[in-house]
XYZ file of C-alpha atoms in Angstrom:
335
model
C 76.957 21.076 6.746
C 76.605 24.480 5.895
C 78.238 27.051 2.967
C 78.087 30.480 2.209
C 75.145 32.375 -0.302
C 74.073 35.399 -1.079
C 70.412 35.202 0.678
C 67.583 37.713 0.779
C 66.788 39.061 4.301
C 63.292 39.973 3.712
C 61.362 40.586 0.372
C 62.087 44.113 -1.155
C 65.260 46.325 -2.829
C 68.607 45.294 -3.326
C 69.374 46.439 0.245
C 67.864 42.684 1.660
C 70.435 41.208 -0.370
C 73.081 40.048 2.568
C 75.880 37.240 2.608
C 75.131 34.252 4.916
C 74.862 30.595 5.172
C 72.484 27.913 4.289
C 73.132 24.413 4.127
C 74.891 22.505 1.792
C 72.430 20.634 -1.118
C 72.700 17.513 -1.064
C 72.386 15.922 -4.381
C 69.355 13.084 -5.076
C 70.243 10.550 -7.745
C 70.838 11.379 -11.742
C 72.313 14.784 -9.680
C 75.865 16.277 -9.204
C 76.826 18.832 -6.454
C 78.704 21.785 -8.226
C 81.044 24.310 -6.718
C 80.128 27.161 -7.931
C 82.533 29.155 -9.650
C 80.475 31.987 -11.313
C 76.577 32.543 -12.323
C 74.400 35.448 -13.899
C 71.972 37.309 -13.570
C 68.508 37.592 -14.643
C 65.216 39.221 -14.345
C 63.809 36.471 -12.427
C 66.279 37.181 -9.734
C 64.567 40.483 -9.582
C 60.889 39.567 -9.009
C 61.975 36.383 -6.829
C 64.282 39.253 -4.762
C 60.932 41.460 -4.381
C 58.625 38.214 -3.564
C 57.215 38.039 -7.029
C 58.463 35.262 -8.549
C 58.714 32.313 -6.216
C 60.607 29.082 -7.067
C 58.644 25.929 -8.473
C 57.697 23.549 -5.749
C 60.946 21.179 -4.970
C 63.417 23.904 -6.141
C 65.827 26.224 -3.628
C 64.491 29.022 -2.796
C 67.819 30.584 -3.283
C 68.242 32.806 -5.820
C 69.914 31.975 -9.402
C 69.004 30.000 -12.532
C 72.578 29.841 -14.469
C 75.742 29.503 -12.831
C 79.330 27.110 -13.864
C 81.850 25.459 -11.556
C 83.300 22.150 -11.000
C 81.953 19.217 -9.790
C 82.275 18.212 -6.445
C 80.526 15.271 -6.140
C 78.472 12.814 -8.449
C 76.254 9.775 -8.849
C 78.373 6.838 -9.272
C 75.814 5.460 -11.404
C 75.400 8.403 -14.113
C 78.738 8.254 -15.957
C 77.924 11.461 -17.511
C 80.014 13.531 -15.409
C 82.636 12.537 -12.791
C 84.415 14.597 -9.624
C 86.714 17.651 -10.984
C 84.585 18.245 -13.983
C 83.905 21.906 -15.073
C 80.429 22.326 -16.257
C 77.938 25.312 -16.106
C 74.361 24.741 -16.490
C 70.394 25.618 -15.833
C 69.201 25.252 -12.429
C 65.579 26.032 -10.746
C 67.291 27.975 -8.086
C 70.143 27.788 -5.936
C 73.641 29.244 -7.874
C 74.183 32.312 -5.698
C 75.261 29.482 -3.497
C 78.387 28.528 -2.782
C 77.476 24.871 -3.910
C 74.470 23.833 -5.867
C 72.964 20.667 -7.368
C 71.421 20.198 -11.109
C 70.388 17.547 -12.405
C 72.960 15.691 -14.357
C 70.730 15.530 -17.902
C 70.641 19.558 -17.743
C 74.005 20.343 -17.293
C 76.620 20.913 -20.255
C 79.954 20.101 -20.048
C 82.235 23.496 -20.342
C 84.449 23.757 -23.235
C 88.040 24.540 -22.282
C 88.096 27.909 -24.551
C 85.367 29.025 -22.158
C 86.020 30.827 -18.591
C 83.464 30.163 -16.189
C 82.035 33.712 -16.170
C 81.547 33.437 -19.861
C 80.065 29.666 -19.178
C 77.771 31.172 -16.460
C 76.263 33.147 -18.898
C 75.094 30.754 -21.347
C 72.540 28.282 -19.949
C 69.163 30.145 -19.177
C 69.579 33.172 -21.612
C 70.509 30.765 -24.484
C 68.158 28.064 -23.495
C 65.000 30.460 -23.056
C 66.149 32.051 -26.722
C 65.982 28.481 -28.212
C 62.891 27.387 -26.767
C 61.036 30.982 -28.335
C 62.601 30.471 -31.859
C 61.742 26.757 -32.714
C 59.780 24.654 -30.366
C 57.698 27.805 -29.948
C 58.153 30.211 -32.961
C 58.458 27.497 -35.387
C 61.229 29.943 -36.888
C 62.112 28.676 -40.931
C 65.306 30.184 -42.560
C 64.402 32.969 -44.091
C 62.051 34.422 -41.921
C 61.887 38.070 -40.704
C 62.167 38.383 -37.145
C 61.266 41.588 -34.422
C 63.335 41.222 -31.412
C 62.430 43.808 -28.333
C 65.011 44.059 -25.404
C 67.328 43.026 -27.959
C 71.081 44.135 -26.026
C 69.666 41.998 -22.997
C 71.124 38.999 -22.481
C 68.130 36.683 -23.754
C 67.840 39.521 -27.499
C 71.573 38.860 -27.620
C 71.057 35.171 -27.750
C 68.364 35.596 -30.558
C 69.977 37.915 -32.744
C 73.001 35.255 -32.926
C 70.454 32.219 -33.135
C 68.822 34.218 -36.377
C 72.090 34.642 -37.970
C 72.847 31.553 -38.197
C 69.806 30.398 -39.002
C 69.107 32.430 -42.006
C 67.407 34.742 -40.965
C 66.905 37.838 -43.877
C 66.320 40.282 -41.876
C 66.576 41.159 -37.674
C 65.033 44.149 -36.095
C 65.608 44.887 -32.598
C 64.496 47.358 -30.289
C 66.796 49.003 -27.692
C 67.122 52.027 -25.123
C 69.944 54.118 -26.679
C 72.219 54.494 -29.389
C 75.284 52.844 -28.038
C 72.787 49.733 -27.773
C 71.877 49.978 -31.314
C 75.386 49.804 -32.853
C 75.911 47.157 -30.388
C 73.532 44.874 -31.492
C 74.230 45.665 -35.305
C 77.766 44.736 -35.208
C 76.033 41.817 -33.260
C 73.846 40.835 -36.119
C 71.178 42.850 -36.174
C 70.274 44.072 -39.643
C 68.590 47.024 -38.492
C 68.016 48.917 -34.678
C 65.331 51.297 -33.069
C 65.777 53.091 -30.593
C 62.839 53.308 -28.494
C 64.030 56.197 -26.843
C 64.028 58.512 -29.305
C 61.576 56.614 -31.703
C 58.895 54.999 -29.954
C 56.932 53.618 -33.057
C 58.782 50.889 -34.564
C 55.730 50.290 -36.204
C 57.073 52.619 -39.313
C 60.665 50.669 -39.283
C 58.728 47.775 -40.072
C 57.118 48.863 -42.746
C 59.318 50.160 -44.154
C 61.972 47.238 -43.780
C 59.325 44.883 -44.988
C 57.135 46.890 -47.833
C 54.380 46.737 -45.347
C 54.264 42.762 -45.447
C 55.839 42.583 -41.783
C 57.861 40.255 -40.148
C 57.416 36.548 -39.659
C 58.304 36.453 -35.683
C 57.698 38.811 -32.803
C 59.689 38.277 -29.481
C 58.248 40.546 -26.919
C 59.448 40.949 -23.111
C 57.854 44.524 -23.080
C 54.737 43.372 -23.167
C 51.489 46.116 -22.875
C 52.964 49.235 -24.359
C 53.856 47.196 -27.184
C 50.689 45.411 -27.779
C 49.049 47.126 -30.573
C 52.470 47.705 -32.737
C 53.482 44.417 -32.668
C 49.990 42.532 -33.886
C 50.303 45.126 -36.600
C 53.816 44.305 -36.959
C 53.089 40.547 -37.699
C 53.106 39.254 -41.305
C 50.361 36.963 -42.439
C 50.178 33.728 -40.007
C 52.774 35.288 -38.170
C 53.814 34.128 -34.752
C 54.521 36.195 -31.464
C 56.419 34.522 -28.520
C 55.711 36.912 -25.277
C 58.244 35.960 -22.488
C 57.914 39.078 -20.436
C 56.173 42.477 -19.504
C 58.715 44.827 -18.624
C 56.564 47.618 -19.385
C 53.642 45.934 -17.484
C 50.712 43.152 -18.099
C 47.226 45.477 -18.435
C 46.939 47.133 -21.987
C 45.506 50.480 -20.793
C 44.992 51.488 -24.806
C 41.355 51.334 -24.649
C 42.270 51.502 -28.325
C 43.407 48.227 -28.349
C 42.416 46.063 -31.621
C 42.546 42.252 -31.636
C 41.327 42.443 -35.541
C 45.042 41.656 -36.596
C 44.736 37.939 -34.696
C 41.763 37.079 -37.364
C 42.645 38.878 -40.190
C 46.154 37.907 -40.449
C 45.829 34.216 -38.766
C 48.590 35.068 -35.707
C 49.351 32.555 -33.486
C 50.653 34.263 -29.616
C 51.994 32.477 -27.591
C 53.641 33.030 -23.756
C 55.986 31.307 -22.142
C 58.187 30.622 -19.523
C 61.498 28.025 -18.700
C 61.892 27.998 -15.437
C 58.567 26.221 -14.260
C 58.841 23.788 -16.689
C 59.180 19.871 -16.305
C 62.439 18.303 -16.079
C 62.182 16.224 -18.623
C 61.137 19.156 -21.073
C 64.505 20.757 -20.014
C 66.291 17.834 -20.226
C 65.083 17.583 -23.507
C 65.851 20.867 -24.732
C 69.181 20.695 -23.278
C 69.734 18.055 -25.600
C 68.373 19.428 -28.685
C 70.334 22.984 -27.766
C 73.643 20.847 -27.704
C 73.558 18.666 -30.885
C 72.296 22.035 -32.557
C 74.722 24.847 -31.545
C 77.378 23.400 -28.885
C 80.307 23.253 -31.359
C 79.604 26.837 -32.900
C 80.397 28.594 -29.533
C 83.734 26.390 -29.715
C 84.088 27.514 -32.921
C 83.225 31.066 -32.514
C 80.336 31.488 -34.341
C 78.495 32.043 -31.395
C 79.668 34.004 -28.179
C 78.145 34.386 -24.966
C 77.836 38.137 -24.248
C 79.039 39.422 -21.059
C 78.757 42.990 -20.031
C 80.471 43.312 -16.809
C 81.595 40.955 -13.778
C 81.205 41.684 -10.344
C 82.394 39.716 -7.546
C 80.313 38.104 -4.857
C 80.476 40.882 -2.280
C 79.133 43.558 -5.104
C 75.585 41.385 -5.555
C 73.947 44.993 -4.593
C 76.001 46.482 -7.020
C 75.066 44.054 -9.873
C 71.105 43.687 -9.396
C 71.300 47.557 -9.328
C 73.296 47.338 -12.964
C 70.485 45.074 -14.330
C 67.345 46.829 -12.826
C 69.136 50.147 -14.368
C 69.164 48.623 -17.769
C 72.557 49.741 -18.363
C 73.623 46.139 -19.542
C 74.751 45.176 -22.981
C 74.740 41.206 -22.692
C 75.130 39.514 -18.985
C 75.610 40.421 -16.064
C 77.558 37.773 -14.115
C 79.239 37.585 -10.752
C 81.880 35.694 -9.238
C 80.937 32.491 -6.805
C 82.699 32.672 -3.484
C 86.083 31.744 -3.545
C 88.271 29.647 -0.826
Protein backbone atom coordinates (compact mmCIF):
# COMPACT_ATOMS: atom_id res chain seq x y z
CA UNK A 1 0.00 0.00 0.00
CA UNK A 2 1.01 3.32 -0.62
CA UNK A 3 0.24 7.09 1.12
CA UNK A 4 1.04 10.44 0.42
CA UNK A 5 4.57 12.52 1.75
CA UNK A 6 6.21 15.32 1.17
CA UNK A 7 9.51 13.73 -0.60
CA UNK A 8 12.65 15.38 -1.90
CA UNK A 9 13.15 15.08 -5.71
CA UNK A 10 16.79 15.42 -5.77
CA UNK A 11 19.25 16.86 -3.10
CA UNK A 12 19.32 20.77 -3.08
CA UNK A 13 16.81 24.05 -2.24
CA UNK A 14 13.44 23.99 -1.14
CA UNK A 15 12.37 23.81 -4.81
CA UNK A 16 13.05 19.58 -4.69
CA UNK A 17 10.59 19.55 -2.07
CA UNK A 18 7.40 17.91 -4.11
CA UNK A 19 4.21 15.93 -2.82
CA UNK A 20 4.14 12.20 -3.77
CA UNK A 21 3.79 8.76 -2.55
CA UNK A 22 5.81 6.20 -0.82
CA UNK A 23 4.64 3.24 0.79
CA UNK A 24 2.95 2.77 3.81
CA UNK A 25 5.47 1.70 7.05
CA UNK A 26 4.70 -1.08 8.28
CA UNK A 27 5.22 -1.30 11.93
CA UNK A 28 7.83 -4.20 13.51
CA UNK A 29 6.94 -5.28 17.02
CA UNK A 30 7.06 -2.88 20.38
CA UNK A 31 5.87 -0.31 17.22
CA UNK A 32 2.57 1.58 16.42
CA UNK A 33 1.64 3.02 12.94
CA UNK A 34 0.53 6.74 13.49
CA UNK A 35 -1.57 8.91 11.25
CA UNK A 36 -0.05 11.76 11.15
CA UNK A 37 -1.83 14.70 12.07
CA UNK A 38 0.86 17.47 12.31
CA UNK A 39 4.90 17.57 12.75
CA UNK A 40 7.72 20.35 12.87
CA UNK A 41 10.34 21.41 11.65
CA UNK A 42 13.92 21.37 12.29
CA UNK A 43 17.35 22.06 11.14
CA UNK A 44 18.02 18.56 10.40
CA UNK A 45 15.34 18.67 7.82
CA UNK A 46 17.51 21.24 6.24
CA UNK A 47 20.88 19.45 5.84
CA UNK A 48 19.00 15.96 5.21
CA UNK A 49 16.91 18.22 2.32
CA UNK A 50 20.48 19.39 0.86
CA UNK A 51 22.10 15.68 1.27
CA UNK A 52 23.94 16.57 4.40
CA UNK A 53 22.50 14.90 7.00
CA UNK A 54 21.45 11.40 6.07
CA UNK A 55 19.21 9.20 8.28
CA UNK A 56 20.82 6.50 10.71
CA UNK A 57 20.98 3.12 9.12
CA UNK A 58 17.32 1.34 9.58
CA UNK A 59 15.51 4.75 9.71
CA UNK A 60 13.17 6.36 6.65
CA UNK A 61 14.80 8.29 4.67
CA UNK A 62 11.87 10.56 4.70
CA UNK A 63 12.17 13.62 6.15
CA UNK A 64 10.91 14.59 9.87
CA UNK A 65 11.93 13.83 13.46
CA UNK A 66 8.68 15.15 15.53
CA UNK A 67 5.31 14.86 14.38
CA UNK A 68 1.57 13.83 16.53
CA UNK A 69 -1.49 11.96 15.26
CA UNK A 70 -3.51 9.06 16.18
CA UNK A 71 -2.83 5.68 16.17
CA UNK A 72 -3.78 3.56 13.55
CA UNK A 73 -2.58 0.44 14.34
CA UNK A 74 -0.64 -1.31 17.30
CA UNK A 75 1.10 -4.34 18.74
CA UNK A 76 -1.38 -6.39 20.46
CA UNK A 77 1.20 -7.34 22.79
CA UNK A 78 2.46 -3.73 24.04
CA UNK A 79 -0.56 -2.48 26.01
CA UNK A 80 0.97 0.84 26.08
CA UNK A 81 -1.04 2.32 23.47
CA UNK A 82 -4.14 0.95 21.65
CA UNK A 83 -6.00 1.96 18.05
CA UNK A 84 -7.56 5.69 18.21
CA UNK A 85 -4.96 6.95 20.57
CA UNK A 86 -3.56 10.53 20.04
CA UNK A 87 0.07 10.66 20.72
CA UNK A 88 2.96 12.78 19.21
CA UNK A 89 6.42 11.69 19.55
CA UNK A 90 10.34 11.43 18.33
CA UNK A 91 10.96 9.55 15.29
CA UNK A 92 14.39 8.87 13.20
CA UNK A 93 12.65 9.95 10.10
CA UNK A 94 9.53 9.53 8.41
CA UNK A 95 6.62 12.30 9.82
CA UNK A 96 6.27 14.34 6.63
CA UNK A 97 4.45 11.16 5.84
CA UNK A 98 1.14 10.66 5.78
CA UNK A 99 1.61 7.61 8.23
CA UNK A 100 4.66 6.82 10.23
CA UNK A 101 5.84 4.24 12.78
CA UNK A 102 7.80 4.94 16.28
CA UNK A 103 8.57 2.84 18.46
CA UNK A 104 6.04 2.44 21.16
CA UNK A 105 8.70 3.20 24.31
CA UNK A 106 9.40 6.75 22.54
CA UNK A 107 6.18 7.97 22.03
CA UNK A 108 4.13 10.15 24.68
CA UNK A 109 0.72 10.01 25.04
CA UNK A 110 -0.93 13.64 24.09
CA UNK A 111 -2.64 15.44 26.77
CA UNK A 112 -6.16 16.51 25.83
CA UNK A 113 -5.35 20.42 26.54
CA UNK A 114 -2.85 19.96 23.73
CA UNK A 115 -3.71 20.34 19.79
CA UNK A 116 -1.65 18.31 17.69
CA UNK A 117 0.30 21.21 16.15
CA UNK A 118 1.26 22.28 19.59
CA UNK A 119 2.01 18.32 20.39
CA UNK A 120 4.11 18.17 17.15
CA UNK A 121 6.24 20.57 18.48
CA UNK A 122 7.35 19.12 21.60
CA UNK A 123 9.25 15.84 21.15
CA UNK A 124 12.74 16.54 19.47
CA UNK A 125 13.16 20.28 20.50
CA UNK A 126 12.27 19.41 24.15
CA UNK A 127 14.00 16.12 24.19
CA UNK A 128 17.41 17.47 22.61
CA UNK A 129 17.06 20.54 25.39
CA UNK A 130 16.86 17.86 28.18
CA UNK A 131 19.50 15.70 27.09
CA UNK A 132 22.11 19.16 26.95
CA UNK A 133 21.00 20.37 30.48
CA UNK A 134 21.37 17.18 32.70
CA UNK A 135 22.62 13.98 31.27
CA UNK A 136 25.09 16.24 29.48
CA UNK A 137 25.46 19.66 31.29
CA UNK A 138 25.08 18.20 34.62
CA UNK A 139 22.97 21.54 35.19
CA UNK A 140 22.48 22.13 39.44
CA UNK A 141 19.83 24.76 40.54
CA UNK A 142 21.37 27.68 40.75
CA UNK A 143 23.59 27.68 38.02
CA UNK A 144 24.16 30.46 35.43
CA UNK A 145 23.44 29.44 32.08
CA UNK A 146 24.44 31.10 28.24
CA UNK A 147 21.93 30.03 25.78
CA UNK A 148 22.79 31.00 21.86
CA UNK A 149 19.89 30.62 19.26
CA UNK A 150 17.83 31.14 22.16
CA UNK A 151 14.06 32.16 20.20
CA UNK A 152 14.68 28.78 18.21
CA UNK A 153 12.70 26.18 19.04
CA UNK A 154 15.44 23.98 20.94
CA UNK A 155 16.70 27.91 23.19
CA UNK A 156 12.97 28.12 23.82
CA UNK A 157 12.90 24.74 25.39
CA UNK A 158 16.00 25.65 27.60
CA UNK A 159 15.11 28.91 28.77
CA UNK A 160 11.75 27.20 30.21
CA UNK A 161 13.79 24.02 31.46
CA UNK A 162 16.16 26.74 33.50
CA UNK A 163 13.26 28.39 35.00
CA UNK A 164 12.06 25.85 36.51
CA UNK A 165 14.96 24.50 37.50
CA UNK A 166 16.40 27.35 39.38
CA UNK A 167 18.28 28.69 37.38
CA UNK A 168 19.68 32.49 38.75
CA UNK A 169 20.35 33.81 35.90
CA UNK A 170 19.64 33.04 31.73
CA UNK A 171 21.40 34.81 28.98
CA UNK A 172 20.46 34.25 25.53
CA UNK A 173 21.62 35.36 22.35
CA UNK A 174 19.26 36.32 19.47
CA UNK A 175 19.06 38.12 15.93
CA UNK A 176 16.86 41.17 16.69
CA UNK A 177 15.08 43.01 19.17
CA UNK A 178 11.63 41.63 18.80
CA UNK A 179 13.54 38.22 19.65
CA UNK A 180 14.97 39.61 22.72
CA UNK A 181 11.73 40.76 24.43
CA UNK A 182 10.45 37.53 23.29
CA UNK A 183 12.56 35.42 25.06
CA UNK A 184 12.55 37.74 28.26
CA UNK A 185 8.93 37.58 28.78
CA UNK A 186 9.88 33.85 28.07
CA UNK A 187 12.27 33.62 30.93
CA UNK A 188 15.21 34.92 29.99
CA UNK A 189 16.78 37.16 32.60
CA UNK A 190 18.73 39.04 30.25
CA UNK A 191 19.05 39.17 25.96
CA UNK A 192 21.82 40.15 23.35
CA UNK A 193 21.32 40.91 20.40
CA UNK A 194 23.93 39.70 18.20
CA UNK A 195 22.99 41.91 15.61
CA UNK A 196 23.71 44.94 16.92
CA UNK A 197 26.14 43.65 19.71
CA UNK A 198 28.26 40.99 18.59
CA UNK A 199 30.40 40.53 21.85
CA UNK A 200 28.37 39.03 24.45
CA UNK A 201 31.49 38.50 25.98
CA UNK A 202 30.99 42.06 27.97
CA UNK A 203 27.16 41.02 28.97
CA UNK A 204 28.71 38.33 30.73
CA UNK A 205 30.83 40.01 32.62
CA UNK A 206 29.09 42.16 33.53
CA UNK A 207 25.98 39.92 34.54
CA UNK A 208 28.36 37.73 36.42
CA UNK A 209 31.22 40.18 38.06
CA UNK A 210 33.54 38.53 35.67
CA UNK A 211 33.03 34.97 37.36
CA UNK A 212 30.94 33.72 34.19
CA UNK A 213 28.37 31.40 33.77
CA UNK A 214 28.14 27.79 34.79
CA UNK A 215 26.69 26.36 31.26
CA UNK A 216 27.25 27.25 27.64
CA UNK A 217 24.75 25.90 24.96
CA UNK A 218 26.16 26.67 21.61
CA UNK A 219 24.51 25.81 18.05
CA UNK A 220 26.63 28.70 16.48
CA UNK A 221 29.51 27.06 16.81
CA UNK A 222 33.07 28.76 15.22
CA UNK A 223 32.34 32.44 15.41
CA UNK A 224 31.54 31.87 18.88
CA UNK A 225 34.44 29.85 19.93
CA UNK A 226 36.71 32.13 21.67
CA UNK A 227 33.77 34.18 23.64
CA UNK A 228 32.25 31.40 24.98
CA UNK A 229 35.53 29.46 26.61
CA UNK A 230 36.02 32.90 28.07
CA UNK A 231 32.51 33.01 28.96
CA UNK A 232 32.73 29.76 31.10
CA UNK A 233 33.02 29.98 34.92
CA UNK A 234 35.49 27.80 36.69
CA UNK A 235 34.81 23.91 35.77
CA UNK A 236 32.26 25.14 33.63
CA UNK A 237 30.58 22.99 31.05
CA UNK A 238 29.75 23.74 27.26
CA UNK A 239 27.21 21.49 25.38
CA UNK A 240 27.82 22.25 21.41
CA UNK A 241 24.80 20.84 19.42
CA UNK A 242 25.33 22.79 16.26
CA UNK A 243 27.44 25.14 13.93
CA UNK A 244 25.21 27.44 12.34
CA UNK A 245 27.86 29.81 11.77
CA UNK A 246 30.18 26.97 10.52
CA UNK A 247 32.68 24.10 12.01
CA UNK A 248 36.51 25.62 11.14
CA UNK A 249 37.56 28.42 13.70
CA UNK A 250 39.32 30.68 11.16
CA UNK A 251 40.55 33.03 14.38
CA UNK A 252 44.06 32.09 14.06
CA UNK A 253 43.71 33.84 17.41
CA UNK A 254 42.08 31.13 18.82
CA UNK A 255 43.17 30.23 22.62
CA UNK A 256 42.44 26.83 24.18
CA UNK A 257 44.21 28.26 27.58
CA UNK A 258 40.61 28.71 29.11
CA UNK A 259 40.05 24.57 28.86
CA UNK A 260 43.19 24.21 31.44
CA UNK A 261 43.02 27.10 33.35
CA UNK A 262 39.47 27.03 34.21
CA UNK A 263 38.96 22.99 34.15
CA UNK A 264 35.97 23.15 31.20
CA UNK A 265 34.51 20.19 30.23
CA UNK A 266 32.96 20.50 26.10
CA UNK A 267 31.08 18.39 25.06
CA UNK A 268 29.01 17.75 21.45
CA UNK A 269 26.22 16.05 20.83
CA UNK A 270 23.59 14.88 18.86
CA UNK A 271 19.82 12.89 19.38
CA UNK A 272 18.97 11.70 16.44
CA UNK A 273 21.77 8.97 15.86
CA UNK A 274 21.46 7.76 19.08
CA UNK A 275 20.45 4.16 20.33
CA UNK A 276 16.98 3.32 20.98
CA UNK A 277 17.26 2.37 24.12
CA UNK A 278 19.10 5.74 25.10
CA UNK A 279 15.91 7.46 23.72
CA UNK A 280 13.73 5.27 25.21
CA UNK A 281 15.34 6.06 28.22
CA UNK A 282 15.28 9.64 28.07
CA UNK A 283 11.80 9.60 27.03
CA UNK A 284 11.17 8.23 30.25
CA UNK A 285 13.15 10.37 32.42
CA UNK A 286 11.67 13.62 30.28
CA UNK A 287 8.09 12.34 31.31
CA UNK A 288 8.28 11.58 35.08
CA UNK A 289 10.28 15.00 35.16
CA UNK A 290 8.22 17.64 33.27
CA UNK A 291 5.01 15.85 31.60
CA UNK A 292 2.48 17.26 34.11
CA UNK A 293 3.96 20.94 34.03
CA UNK A 294 2.98 21.39 30.30
CA UNK A 295 -0.60 20.15 31.58
CA UNK A 296 -0.31 22.47 34.07
CA UNK A 297 1.04 25.34 32.21
CA UNK A 298 4.19 25.83 33.51
CA UNK A 299 5.66 24.83 30.48
CA UNK A 300 4.37 25.60 26.83
CA UNK A 301 5.46 24.40 23.64
CA UNK A 302 6.26 27.44 21.45
CA UNK A 303 4.83 27.62 18.10
CA UNK A 304 5.53 30.38 15.71
CA UNK A 305 3.45 29.78 12.75
CA UNK A 306 1.55 26.73 11.01
CA UNK A 307 1.56 25.99 7.56
CA UNK A 308 -0.31 23.38 5.88
CA UNK A 309 1.08 20.47 3.94
CA UNK A 310 1.00 22.02 0.48
CA UNK A 311 3.14 25.24 1.88
CA UNK A 312 6.32 22.74 2.93
CA UNK A 313 8.36 25.29 0.49
CA UNK A 314 6.93 27.98 2.24
CA UNK A 315 7.87 26.70 5.76
CA UNK A 316 11.61 25.38 5.21
CA UNK A 317 12.03 28.88 3.60
CA UNK A 318 10.56 30.48 7.14
CA UNK A 319 13.14 28.40 9.11
CA UNK A 320 16.27 28.76 6.82
CA UNK A 321 15.27 32.71 7.01
CA UNK A 322 15.48 32.65 10.73
CA UNK A 323 12.43 34.57 11.05
CA UNK A 324 10.98 31.99 13.65
CA UNK A 325 10.21 32.67 17.25
CA UNK A 326 9.55 28.98 18.59
CA UNK A 327 8.37 26.11 15.91
CA UNK A 328 7.63 25.91 12.91
CA UNK A 329 5.03 23.17 12.34
CA UNK A 330 2.88 22.05 9.45
CA UNK A 331 -0.21 20.30 9.01
CA UNK A 332 -0.15 16.29 8.02
CA UNK A 333 -2.31 15.54 5.04
CA UNK A 334 -5.76 15.41 5.69
CA UNK A 335 -8.61 12.92 4.20
Amino acid sequence: MSMRSILVKQFGGIENLIIGTAPKPTPKNNEILVHVKSFALNRADILQRMGRYPPPPGDSDILGLEMSGVVVEADKQDKRFKIGDKVFGLVGGGAYGEFCTIASNQAFHMPSHLTFESASAIPEAWLTAFQALHPLANFKSGNSVLIHAAASGVGTALIQLCKVDGATKIIGTVGSDEKAKFIEKLGATHSVNYKTNENFLDVINDVTSKKGVNNVFDYVGAKYWNQNLKSLSMDGVMIIQGFLSGSHIKDTAADITPILGKRLTIKGSTLRNRDNDYKADLVAQFSKRYLTLFESGELKPIVDKVFNVSEIKEAHEYLEANKNMGKVVVKGFTD
